[in-house]
Short mmCIF file of C-alpha atoms in Angstrom, two decimals:
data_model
loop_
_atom_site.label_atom_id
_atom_site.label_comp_id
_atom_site.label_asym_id
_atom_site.label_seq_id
_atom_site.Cartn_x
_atom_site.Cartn_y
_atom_site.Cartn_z
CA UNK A 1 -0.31 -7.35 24.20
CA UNK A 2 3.54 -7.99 23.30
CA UNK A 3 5.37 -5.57 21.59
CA UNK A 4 6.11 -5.51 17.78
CA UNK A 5 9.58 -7.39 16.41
CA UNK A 6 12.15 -4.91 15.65
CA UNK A 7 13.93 -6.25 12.73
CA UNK A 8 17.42 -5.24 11.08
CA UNK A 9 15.85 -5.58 6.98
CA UNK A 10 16.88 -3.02 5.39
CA UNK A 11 14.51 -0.74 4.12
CA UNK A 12 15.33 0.41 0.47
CA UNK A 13 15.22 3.93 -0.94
CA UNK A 14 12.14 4.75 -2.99
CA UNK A 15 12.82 6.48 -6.15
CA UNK A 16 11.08 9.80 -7.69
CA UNK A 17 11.52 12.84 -9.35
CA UNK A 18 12.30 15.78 -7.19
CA UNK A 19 10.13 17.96 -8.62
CA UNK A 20 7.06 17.86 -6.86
CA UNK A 21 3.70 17.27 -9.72
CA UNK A 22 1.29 19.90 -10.25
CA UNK A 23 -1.27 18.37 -12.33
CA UNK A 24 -3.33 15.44 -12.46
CA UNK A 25 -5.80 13.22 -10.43
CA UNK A 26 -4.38 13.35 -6.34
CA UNK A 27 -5.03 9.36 -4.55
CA UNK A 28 -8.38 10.26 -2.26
CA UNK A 29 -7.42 10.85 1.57
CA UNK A 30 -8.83 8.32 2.75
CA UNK A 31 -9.45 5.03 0.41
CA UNK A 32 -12.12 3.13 0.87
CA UNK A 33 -13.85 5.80 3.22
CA UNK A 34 -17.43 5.75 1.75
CA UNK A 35 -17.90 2.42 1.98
CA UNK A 36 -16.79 2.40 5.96
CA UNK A 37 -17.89 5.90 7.03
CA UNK A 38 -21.40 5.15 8.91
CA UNK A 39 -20.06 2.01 9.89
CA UNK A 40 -17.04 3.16 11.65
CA UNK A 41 -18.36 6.47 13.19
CA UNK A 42 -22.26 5.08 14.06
CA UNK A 43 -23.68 8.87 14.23
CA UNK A 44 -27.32 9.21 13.93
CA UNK A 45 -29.26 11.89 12.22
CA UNK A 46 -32.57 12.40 10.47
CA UNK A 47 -35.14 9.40 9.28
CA UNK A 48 -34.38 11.02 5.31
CA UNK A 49 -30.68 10.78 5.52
CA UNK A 50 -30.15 14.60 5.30
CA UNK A 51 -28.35 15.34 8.22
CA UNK A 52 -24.60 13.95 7.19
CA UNK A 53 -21.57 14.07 9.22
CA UNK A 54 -18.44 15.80 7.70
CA UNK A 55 -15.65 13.37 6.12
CA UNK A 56 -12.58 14.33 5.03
CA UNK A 57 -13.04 15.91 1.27
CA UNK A 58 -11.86 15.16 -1.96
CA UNK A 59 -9.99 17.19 -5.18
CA UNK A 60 -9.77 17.09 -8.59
CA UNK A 61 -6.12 17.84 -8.38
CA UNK A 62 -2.59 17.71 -6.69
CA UNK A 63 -2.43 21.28 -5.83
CA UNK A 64 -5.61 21.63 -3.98
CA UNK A 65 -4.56 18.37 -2.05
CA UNK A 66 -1.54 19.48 -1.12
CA UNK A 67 -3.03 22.81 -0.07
CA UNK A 68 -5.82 21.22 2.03
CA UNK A 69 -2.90 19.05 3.36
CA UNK A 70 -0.09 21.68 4.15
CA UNK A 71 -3.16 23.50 6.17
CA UNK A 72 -3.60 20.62 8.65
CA UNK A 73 -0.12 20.23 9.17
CA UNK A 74 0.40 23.78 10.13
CA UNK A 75 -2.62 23.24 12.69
CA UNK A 76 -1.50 20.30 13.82
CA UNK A 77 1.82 21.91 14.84
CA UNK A 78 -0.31 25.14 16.25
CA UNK A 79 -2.37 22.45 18.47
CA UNK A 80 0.71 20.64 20.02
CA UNK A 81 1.64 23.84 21.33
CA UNK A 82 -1.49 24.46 22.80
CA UNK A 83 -1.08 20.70 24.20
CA UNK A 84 2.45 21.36 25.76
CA UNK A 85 3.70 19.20 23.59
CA UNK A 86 6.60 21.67 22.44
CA UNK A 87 10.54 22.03 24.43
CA UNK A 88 12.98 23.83 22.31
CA UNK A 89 14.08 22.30 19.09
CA UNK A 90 12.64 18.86 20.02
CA UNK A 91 9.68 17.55 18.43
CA UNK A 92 8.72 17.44 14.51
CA UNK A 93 5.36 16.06 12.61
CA UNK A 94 5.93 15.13 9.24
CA UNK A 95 3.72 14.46 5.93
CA UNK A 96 4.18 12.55 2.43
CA UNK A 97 4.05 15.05 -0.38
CA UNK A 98 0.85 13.58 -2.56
CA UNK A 99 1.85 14.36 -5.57
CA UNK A 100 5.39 12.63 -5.40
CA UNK A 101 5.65 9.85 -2.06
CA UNK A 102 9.45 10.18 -2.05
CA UNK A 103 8.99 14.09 -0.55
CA UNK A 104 7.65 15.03 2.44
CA UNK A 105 6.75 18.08 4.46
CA UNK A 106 7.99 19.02 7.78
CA UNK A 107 8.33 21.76 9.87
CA UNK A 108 11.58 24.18 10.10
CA UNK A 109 14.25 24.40 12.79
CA UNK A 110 14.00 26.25 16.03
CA UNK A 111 10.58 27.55 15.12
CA UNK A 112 8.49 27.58 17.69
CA UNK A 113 4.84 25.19 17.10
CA UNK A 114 2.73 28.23 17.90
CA UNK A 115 4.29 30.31 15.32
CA UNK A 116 4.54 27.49 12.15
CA UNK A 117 2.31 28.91 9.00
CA UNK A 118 1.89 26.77 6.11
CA UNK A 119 4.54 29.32 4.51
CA UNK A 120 7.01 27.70 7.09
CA UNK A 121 6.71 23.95 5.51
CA UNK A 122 10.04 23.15 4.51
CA UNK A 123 9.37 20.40 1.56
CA UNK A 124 12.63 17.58 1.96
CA UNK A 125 13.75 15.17 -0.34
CA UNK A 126 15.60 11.88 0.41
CA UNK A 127 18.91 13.19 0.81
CA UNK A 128 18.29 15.83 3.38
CA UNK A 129 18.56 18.67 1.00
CA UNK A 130 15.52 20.92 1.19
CA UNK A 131 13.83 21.89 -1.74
CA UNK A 132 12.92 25.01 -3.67
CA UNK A 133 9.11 24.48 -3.36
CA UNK A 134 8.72 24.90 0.25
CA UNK A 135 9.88 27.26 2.79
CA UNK A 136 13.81 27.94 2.43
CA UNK A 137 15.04 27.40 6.01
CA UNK A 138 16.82 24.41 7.53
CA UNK A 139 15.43 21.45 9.35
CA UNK A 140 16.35 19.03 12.21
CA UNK A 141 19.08 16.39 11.35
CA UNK A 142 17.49 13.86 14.36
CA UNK A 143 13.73 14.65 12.50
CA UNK A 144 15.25 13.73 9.02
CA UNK A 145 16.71 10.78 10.11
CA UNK A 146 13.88 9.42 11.74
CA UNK A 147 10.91 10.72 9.17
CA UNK A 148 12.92 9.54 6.07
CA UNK A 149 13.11 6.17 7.43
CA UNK A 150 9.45 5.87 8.35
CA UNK A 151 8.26 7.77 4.74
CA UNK A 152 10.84 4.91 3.31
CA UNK A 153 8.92 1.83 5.00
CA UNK A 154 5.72 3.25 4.30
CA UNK A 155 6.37 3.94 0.87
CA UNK A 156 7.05 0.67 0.31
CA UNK A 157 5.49 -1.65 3.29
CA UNK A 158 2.55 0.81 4.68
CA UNK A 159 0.66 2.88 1.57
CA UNK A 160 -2.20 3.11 4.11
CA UNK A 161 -0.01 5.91 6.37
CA UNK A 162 1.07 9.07 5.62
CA UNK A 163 1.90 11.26 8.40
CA UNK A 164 4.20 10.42 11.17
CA UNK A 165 4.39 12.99 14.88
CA UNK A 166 7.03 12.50 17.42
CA UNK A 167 7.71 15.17 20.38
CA UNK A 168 8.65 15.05 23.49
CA UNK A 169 5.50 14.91 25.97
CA UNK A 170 6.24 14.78 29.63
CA UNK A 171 3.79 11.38 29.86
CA UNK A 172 5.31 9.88 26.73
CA UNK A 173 8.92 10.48 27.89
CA UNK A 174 7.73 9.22 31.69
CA UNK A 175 6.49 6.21 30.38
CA UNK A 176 9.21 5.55 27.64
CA UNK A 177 11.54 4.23 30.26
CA UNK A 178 9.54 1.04 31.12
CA UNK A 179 9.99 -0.05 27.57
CA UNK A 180 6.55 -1.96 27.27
CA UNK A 181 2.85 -0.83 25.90
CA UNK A 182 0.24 0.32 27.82
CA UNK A 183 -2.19 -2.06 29.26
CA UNK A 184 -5.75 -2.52 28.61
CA UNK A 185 -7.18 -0.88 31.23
CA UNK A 186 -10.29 1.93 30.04
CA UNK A 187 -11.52 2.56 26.94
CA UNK A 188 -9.76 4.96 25.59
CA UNK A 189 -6.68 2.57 25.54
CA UNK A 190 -8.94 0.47 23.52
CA UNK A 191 -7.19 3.15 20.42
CA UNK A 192 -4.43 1.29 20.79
CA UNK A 193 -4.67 -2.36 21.43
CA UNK A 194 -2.62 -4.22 18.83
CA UNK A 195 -1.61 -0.82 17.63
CA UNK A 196 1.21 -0.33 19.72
CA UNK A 197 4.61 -1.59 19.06
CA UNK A 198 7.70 -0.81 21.28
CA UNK A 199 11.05 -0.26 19.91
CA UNK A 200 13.00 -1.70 22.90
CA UNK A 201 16.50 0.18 23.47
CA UNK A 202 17.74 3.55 23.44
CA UNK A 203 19.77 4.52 20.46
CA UNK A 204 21.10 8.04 21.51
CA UNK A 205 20.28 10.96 19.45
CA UNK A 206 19.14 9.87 16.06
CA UNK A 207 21.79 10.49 13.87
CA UNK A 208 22.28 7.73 11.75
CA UNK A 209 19.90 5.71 8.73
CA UNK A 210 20.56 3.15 10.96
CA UNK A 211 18.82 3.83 13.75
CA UNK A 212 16.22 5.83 11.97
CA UNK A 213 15.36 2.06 9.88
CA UNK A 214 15.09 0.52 12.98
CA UNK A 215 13.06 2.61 14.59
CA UNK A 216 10.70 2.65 11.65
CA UNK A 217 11.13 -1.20 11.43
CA UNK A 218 9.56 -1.07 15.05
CA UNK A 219 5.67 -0.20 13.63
CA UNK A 220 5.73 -3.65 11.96
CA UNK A 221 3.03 -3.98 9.73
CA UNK A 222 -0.05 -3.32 11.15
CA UNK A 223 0.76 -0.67 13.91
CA UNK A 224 1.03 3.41 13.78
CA UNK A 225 1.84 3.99 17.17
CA UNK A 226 5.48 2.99 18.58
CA UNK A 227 6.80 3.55 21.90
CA UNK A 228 10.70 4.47 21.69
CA UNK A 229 12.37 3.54 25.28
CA UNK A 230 13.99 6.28 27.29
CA UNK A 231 12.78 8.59 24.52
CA UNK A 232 9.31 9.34 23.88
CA UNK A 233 6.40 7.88 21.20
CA UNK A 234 6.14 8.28 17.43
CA UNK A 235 2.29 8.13 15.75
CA UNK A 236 1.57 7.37 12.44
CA UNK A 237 -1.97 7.66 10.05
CA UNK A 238 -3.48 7.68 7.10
CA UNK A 239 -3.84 11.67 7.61
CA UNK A 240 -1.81 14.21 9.75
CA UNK A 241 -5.65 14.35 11.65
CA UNK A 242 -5.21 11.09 12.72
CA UNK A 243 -1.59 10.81 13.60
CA UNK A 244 -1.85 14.13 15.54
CA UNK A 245 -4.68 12.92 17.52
CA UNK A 246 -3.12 9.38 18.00
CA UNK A 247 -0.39 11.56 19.55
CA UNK A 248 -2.57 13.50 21.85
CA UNK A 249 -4.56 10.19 22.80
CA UNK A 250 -1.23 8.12 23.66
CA UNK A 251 0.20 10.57 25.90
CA UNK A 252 -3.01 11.15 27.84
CA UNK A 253 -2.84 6.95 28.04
CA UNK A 254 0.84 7.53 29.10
CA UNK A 255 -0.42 9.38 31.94
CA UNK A 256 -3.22 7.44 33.03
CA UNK A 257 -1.04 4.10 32.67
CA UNK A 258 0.90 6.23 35.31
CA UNK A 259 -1.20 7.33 38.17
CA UNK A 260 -3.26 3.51 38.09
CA UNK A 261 0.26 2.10 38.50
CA UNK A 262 0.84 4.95 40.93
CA UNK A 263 -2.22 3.53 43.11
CA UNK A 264 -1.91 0.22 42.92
CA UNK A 265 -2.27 -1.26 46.54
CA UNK A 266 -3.86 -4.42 48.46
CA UNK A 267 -7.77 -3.91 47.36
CA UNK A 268 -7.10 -1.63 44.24
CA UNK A 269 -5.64 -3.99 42.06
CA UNK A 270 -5.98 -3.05 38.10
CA UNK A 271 -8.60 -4.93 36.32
CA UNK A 272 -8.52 -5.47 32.72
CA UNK A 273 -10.72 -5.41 29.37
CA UNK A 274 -10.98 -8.84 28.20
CA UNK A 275 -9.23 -9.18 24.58
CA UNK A 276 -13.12 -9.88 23.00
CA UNK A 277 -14.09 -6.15 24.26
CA UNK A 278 -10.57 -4.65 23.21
CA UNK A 279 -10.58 -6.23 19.69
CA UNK A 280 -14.61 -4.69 18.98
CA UNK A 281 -13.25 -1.43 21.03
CA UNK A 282 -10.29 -0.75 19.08
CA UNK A 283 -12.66 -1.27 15.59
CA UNK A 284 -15.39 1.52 16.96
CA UNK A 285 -12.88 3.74 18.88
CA UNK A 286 -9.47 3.76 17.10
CA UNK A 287 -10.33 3.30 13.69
CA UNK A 288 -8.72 5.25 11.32
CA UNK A 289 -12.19 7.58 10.11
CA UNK A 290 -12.93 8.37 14.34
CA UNK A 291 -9.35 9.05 14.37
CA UNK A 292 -9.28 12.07 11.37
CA UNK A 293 -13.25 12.90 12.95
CA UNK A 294 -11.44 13.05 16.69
CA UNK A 295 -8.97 15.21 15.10
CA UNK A 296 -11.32 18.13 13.45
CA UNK A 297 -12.93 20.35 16.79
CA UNK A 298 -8.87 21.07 17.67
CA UNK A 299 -8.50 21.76 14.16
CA UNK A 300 -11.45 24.48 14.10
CA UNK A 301 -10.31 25.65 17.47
CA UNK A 302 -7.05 26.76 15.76
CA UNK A 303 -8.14 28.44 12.68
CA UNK A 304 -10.54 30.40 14.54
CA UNK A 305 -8.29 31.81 16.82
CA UNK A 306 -5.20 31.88 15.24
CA UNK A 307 -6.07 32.26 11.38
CA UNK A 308 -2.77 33.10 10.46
CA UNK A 309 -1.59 29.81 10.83
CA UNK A 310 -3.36 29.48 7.18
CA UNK A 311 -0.62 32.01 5.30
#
């Protein structure tokens, strides 16, 4: 699997109002989802078709989507600590605002993941400046920089995401400095096979559009996973559920990738899934409905035992 073209385009600014809306019909989570649900997740319940699997729900306006939004991406930020996924001010999971695309929500500076409420979403608009409808505190130059630029291409290249995580995992980091993709090699890679792009140098600390547009310029236009040499991994989806658990997914890969390199010798040599079996893997494993489903017990977990997260 080669790595995605990094390209120089530039990536233009979309435009919007900075108020965020409060009224009106919000885009579903997940178009297209009835149509693909059974297909893609393949659970079985009773012969009358009673016993249904939970999908991700609907509204009838803005405000409850954003709500029912802003609630997962607190969680998700509660469940990265829980992963180890948190080292000082490092680390930042960001989400399109659904009732304006040019906003997005992300969380504050030098707050720690286990402490993040949905009354800590700082709400950011294209400049940088943060905005009166979300949690007045400041937020990570490096994290603008980088989420702008992705919320920018997908605004305009990649409708079908809308929530972008990058931290600094101690498997995503290790692997980072090979500058390549994972290989093939057990299912659970299967999540990302032609889903992974590489953005193949290291930049420094993100400081610049620049380097931000390049680095979102690495996802191409298929993939939402990217590995960033000598830095760490960025995942992308259609919800925060399914970038969040494309993150936890890619740095358990990182570290299996690591310890079956790690024991390679004469008579253990890796063997791979053929490209047939990835392609039909990646469809049942990795698509985008198993991804928000995946996502789900960790969000329960959370809001069970810290319900706080929810104020």
């Amino acid at each position: 699997m080669s790595p995605a073209t990094v390209t120089e385009d530039t990536i233009h600014h979309s435009q919007g109002n900075s108020k965020i809306e409060r009224s009106g019909t919000p885009p579903s989570i997940s178009p297209g989802l009835n149509s693909s649900w059974r297909q893609d997740m393949h659970f079985l319940g009773d012969k009358d078709g009673k016993v249904e699997l939970r999908s991700p729900p609907t509204f009838n306006n803005i405000s409850d989507t954003r709500t029912h939004l802003k609630q997962h991406l607190a969680a998700a930020f509660r469940v990265f600590a829980r992963q180890g996924f948190d080292e000082g001010v490092a680390g930042h999971i960001s989400l399109r605002d659904p009732g304006n695309p040019s906003l997005f929500w992300i969380n504050p500076l030098s707050v720690h993941f286990s402490q993040i409420r949905v009354s800590d979403l700082v709400l950011v608009g294209e400049t940088g400046a943060v905005l009166p409808d979300g949690a007045q505190n400041p937020i990570n130059g490096p994290a603008f920089a980088i989420h702008r630029a992705i919320h920018r291409a997908i605004h305009h290249a990649r409708p079908d995401l809308n929530a972008a995580c990058h931290a600094h995992s101690v498997y995503g980091k290790a692997f980072s400095c090979f500058g390549r993709p994972i290989e093939m090699l057990y299912q659970d890679a299967l999540r990302f096979y032609n889903d992974l792009a590489v953005y193949p140098r290291y930049g420094g600390t993100v400081l610049t559009a620049e380097e931000g547009d390049r680095i979102a310029a690495a996802l191409g236009p298929t993939c939402r996973s990217v590995i960033l040499q000598n830095h760490g991994m960025i995942t992308c989806g259609r919800t925060i559920d399914e970038a969040a658990f494309l993150f936890m997914a890619l740095d358990r890969c990182c570290h299996a990738q690591l310890l079956a390199n790690a024991a390679v010798c004469p008579g253990f040599e890796k063997k791979y899934i053929p490209d047939e079996q990835a392609e039909f893997g990646h469809r049942k494993s990795g698509n985008v409905n198993k991804m928000w489903l995946a996502f789900q017990p960790y969000y329960d977990q959370v809001v069970k035992e810290e319900p706080d997260l929810l104020l």
